Amino acid sequence: MIATNFNYHSVDGTIPLTFEHKLAKLVVKLNADNISSDELDNTTIEYGWNYDWDTYYPIAVDVAYTGLDASKPDEEFSMTLTPKENTTEEVINLGKYNADGNSAIVVPYEIPANRCFLTITIGTRKYYCKSSQKVVFEEGKVTTVTVTLERDRIYMSNVNITNSETGTSNDATGGIW
């Protein structure tokens, strides 16, 4: 999250900061009606490994700033994020199963259709999940993925992208992930 109005001057001396999300949020919800609660207690979710191609998706970014020069107070501030190649072969662990959904902050990125990007582990069994459509993690948006988990198969049953809210320093709850 970054503040987008650094050069604002008010009459009363206050500076209401408006924030903007520069990353994306991934929420994974599991439909697991046929899985016992004991098994769900031992279920973990990871994002980042493409099982099909044995590659890793970016989980970090290179950041470039403009507009931070104090000698140029009227210059607009901006920040550019560029996905960084994942050479360390790391994944993001979304943790153990949560009935309300598991979430993580991720790099804005587009995953082509029919590519794995979620690994769901139940005990010792691993399931690699892919979507029949491309999945886009957009800057400042929440991508909710619903995964249906059955005894012997897993499939993505829904992908939904929504805008995040914006918030100010006076309204700290607005838009805080």
Coordinates of C-alpha atoms in Angstrom, one line a residue:
M1 CA 0.0 0.0 0.0
I2 CA 1.3 3.5 -0.8
A3 CA 0.1 7.0 0.0
T4 CA -0.9 8.8 -3.3
N5 CA -1.1 12.4 -2.2
F6 CA 2.3 13.5 -0.6
N7 CA 2.2 17.1 -1.7
Y8 CA -1.2 18.0 -0.3
H9 CA -1.4 21.1 1.9
S10 CA -4.4 21.9 4.0
V11 CA -5.5 25.1 5.7
D12 CA -5.7 23.4 9.2
G13 CA -2.3 21.6 8.9
T14 CA -3.7 18.1 8.6
I15 CA -2.7 15.8 5.8
P16 CA -5.3 13.3 4.9
L17 CA -3.4 10.4 3.3
T18 CA -5.2 8.4 0.7
F19 CA -3.7 4.9 0.2
E20 CA -3.7 2.7 -2.8
H21 CA -3.0 -1.0 -3.0
K22 CA -0.1 -1.8 -5.4
L23 CA -0.2 -5.6 -4.9
A24 CA -3.0 -8.1 -5.3
K25 CA -4.8 -10.3 -2.8
L26 CA -5.5 -14.0 -3.3
V27 CA -8.3 -15.7 -1.4
V28 CA -8.7 -19.4 -1.7
K29 CA -12.0 -21.0 -0.5
L30 CA -12.3 -24.8 -0.4
N31 CA -15.5 -26.7 -1.1
A32 CA -14.7 -29.8 0.8
D33 CA -18.0 -31.4 1.8
N34 CA -16.7 -34.9 1.3
I35 CA -13.5 -34.5 3.3
S36 CA -13.6 -35.3 7.0
S37 CA -12.8 -32.6 9.6
D38 CA -9.8 -34.5 10.7
E39 CA -8.4 -34.5 7.2
L40 CA -9.2 -30.8 6.8
D41 CA -7.2 -30.1 10.0
N42 CA -4.2 -31.4 8.2
T43 CA -4.8 -29.5 4.9
T44 CA -2.4 -26.8 3.7
I45 CA -2.6 -24.5 0.7
E46 CA 0.4 -23.1 -1.2
Y47 CA 0.6 -20.7 -4.2
G48 CA 3.5 -20.3 -6.6
W49 CA 4.6 -23.6 -8.2
N50 CA 3.6 -24.5 -11.7
Y51 CA 3.6 -28.3 -11.6
D52 CA 3.0 -28.6 -15.3
W53 CA 6.2 -26.8 -16.3
D54 CA 8.2 -27.3 -13.1
T55 CA 8.6 -23.5 -12.7
Y56 CA 7.8 -21.0 -10.0
Y57 CA 5.6 -17.9 -10.3
P58 CA 7.0 -14.6 -9.1
I59 CA 6.4 -13.8 -5.4
A60 CA 8.5 -10.7 -5.2
V61 CA 8.8 -7.5 -7.2
D62 CA 11.4 -4.9 -8.3
V63 CA 10.2 -1.4 -7.3
A64 CA 10.9 1.8 -9.2
Y65 CA 9.9 5.2 -7.7
T66 CA 9.5 8.6 -9.3
G67 CA 8.5 11.9 -7.5
L68 CA 10.5 11.5 -4.3
D69 CA 12.8 14.5 -5.0
A70 CA 12.2 17.2 -2.4
S71 CA 13.6 19.8 -4.8
K72 CA 10.7 19.1 -7.2
P73 CA 7.6 19.3 -4.9
D74 CA 5.1 19.4 -7.7
E75 CA 6.3 16.2 -9.4
E76 CA 3.7 13.4 -9.2
F77 CA 4.7 10.4 -7.1
S78 CA 4.5 7.0 -8.7
M79 CA 5.7 3.5 -8.0
T80 CA 6.1 0.8 -10.7
L81 CA 6.2 -2.8 -9.7
T82 CA 7.8 -5.4 -12.0
P83 CA 7.5 -9.1 -11.2
K84 CA 10.9 -10.6 -10.3
E85 CA 11.9 -14.0 -11.7
N86 CA 11.5 -16.6 -8.9
T87 CA 15.0 -18.0 -8.9
T88 CA 14.9 -19.2 -5.3
E89 CA 12.0 -21.5 -6.0
E90 CA 9.9 -20.2 -3.2
V91 CA 6.1 -20.5 -2.7
I92 CA 3.7 -18.6 -0.5
N93 CA 2.2 -20.8 2.2
L94 CA -1.5 -19.7 2.8
G95 CA -1.5 -21.9 5.9
K96 CA -3.8 -24.6 7.2
Y97 CA -7.4 -24.9 6.0
N98 CA -9.7 -22.1 7.2
A99 CA -13.4 -22.4 6.6
D100 CA -13.7 -18.7 5.8
G101 CA -10.9 -18.9 3.2
N102 CA -7.1 -18.6 3.2
S103 CA -5.5 -15.5 1.9
A104 CA -2.2 -14.0 0.9
I105 CA -0.9 -10.8 -0.7
V106 CA 0.6 -11.7 -4.1
V107 CA 2.4 -10.0 -7.0
P108 CA 0.1 -8.7 -9.8
Y109 CA 0.5 -11.4 -12.4
E110 CA -1.5 -13.3 -15.1
I111 CA -1.5 -17.0 -15.0
P112 CA -2.5 -18.5 -18.4
A113 CA -5.4 -21.0 -18.6
N114 CA -4.6 -24.6 -17.8
R115 CA -1.6 -23.9 -15.6
C116 CA -1.2 -25.1 -12.1
F117 CA -0.7 -22.5 -9.4
L118 CA -2.1 -23.9 -6.2
T119 CA -0.9 -27.0 -4.3
I120 CA -3.3 -28.4 -1.7
T121 CA -1.9 -31.0 0.6
I122 CA -4.2 -33.2 2.7
G123 CA -2.1 -35.3 5.0
T124 CA 0.4 -37.0 2.6
R125 CA -1.7 -36.5 -0.6
K126 CA -0.8 -33.5 -2.8
Y127 CA -3.3 -32.0 -5.3
Y128 CA -2.2 -29.6 -8.0
C129 CA -5.0 -27.2 -9.0
K130 CA -5.3 -25.3 -12.3
S131 CA -8.0 -23.2 -13.9
S132 CA -9.6 -23.7 -17.2
Q133 CA -9.5 -19.9 -17.7
K134 CA -6.6 -17.5 -17.1
V135 CA -6.4 -16.2 -13.6
V136 CA -5.4 -12.6 -13.2
F137 CA -4.0 -11.0 -10.0
E138 CA -4.6 -7.3 -10.6
E139 CA -3.0 -4.5 -8.7
G140 CA -5.4 -3.4 -5.9
K141 CA -7.9 -6.1 -6.5
V142 CA -9.0 -9.3 -4.7
T143 CA -9.0 -12.5 -6.6
T144 CA -11.2 -15.2 -4.9
V145 CA -10.7 -18.7 -6.1
T146 CA -13.1 -21.4 -5.1
V147 CA -11.7 -24.9 -5.3
T148 CA -13.9 -28.0 -5.1
L149 CA -12.0 -30.8 -3.4
E150 CA -13.3 -34.4 -3.7
R151 CA -11.9 -37.7 -2.6
D152 CA -9.9 -38.3 -5.8
R153 CA -10.0 -35.1 -7.7
I154 CA -9.7 -31.3 -7.4
Y155 CA -11.0 -28.6 -9.7
M156 CA -11.5 -24.9 -9.7
S157 CA -15.2 -24.2 -9.6
N158 CA -15.1 -20.3 -9.6
V159 CA -12.8 -17.3 -10.0
N160 CA -14.1 -13.9 -8.9
I161 CA -12.2 -10.6 -9.0
T162 CA -13.4 -7.6 -7.0
N163 CA -12.0 -4.1 -6.3
S164 CA -10.5 -3.4 -3.0
E165 CA -11.7 -0.4 -1.1
T166 CA -9.7 2.8 -0.7
G167 CA -9.0 4.2 2.7
T168 CA -7.6 7.3 4.3
S169 CA -5.7 7.9 7.5
N170 CA -8.9 9.2 9.0
D171 CA -10.7 5.9 8.1
A172 CA -8.1 3.3 8.8
T173 CA -10.4 0.3 8.3
G174 CA -11.3 1.2 4.7
G175 CA -9.3 -0.9 2.4
I176 CA -7.0 -2.5 4.9
W177 CA -6.4 -6.1 4.0

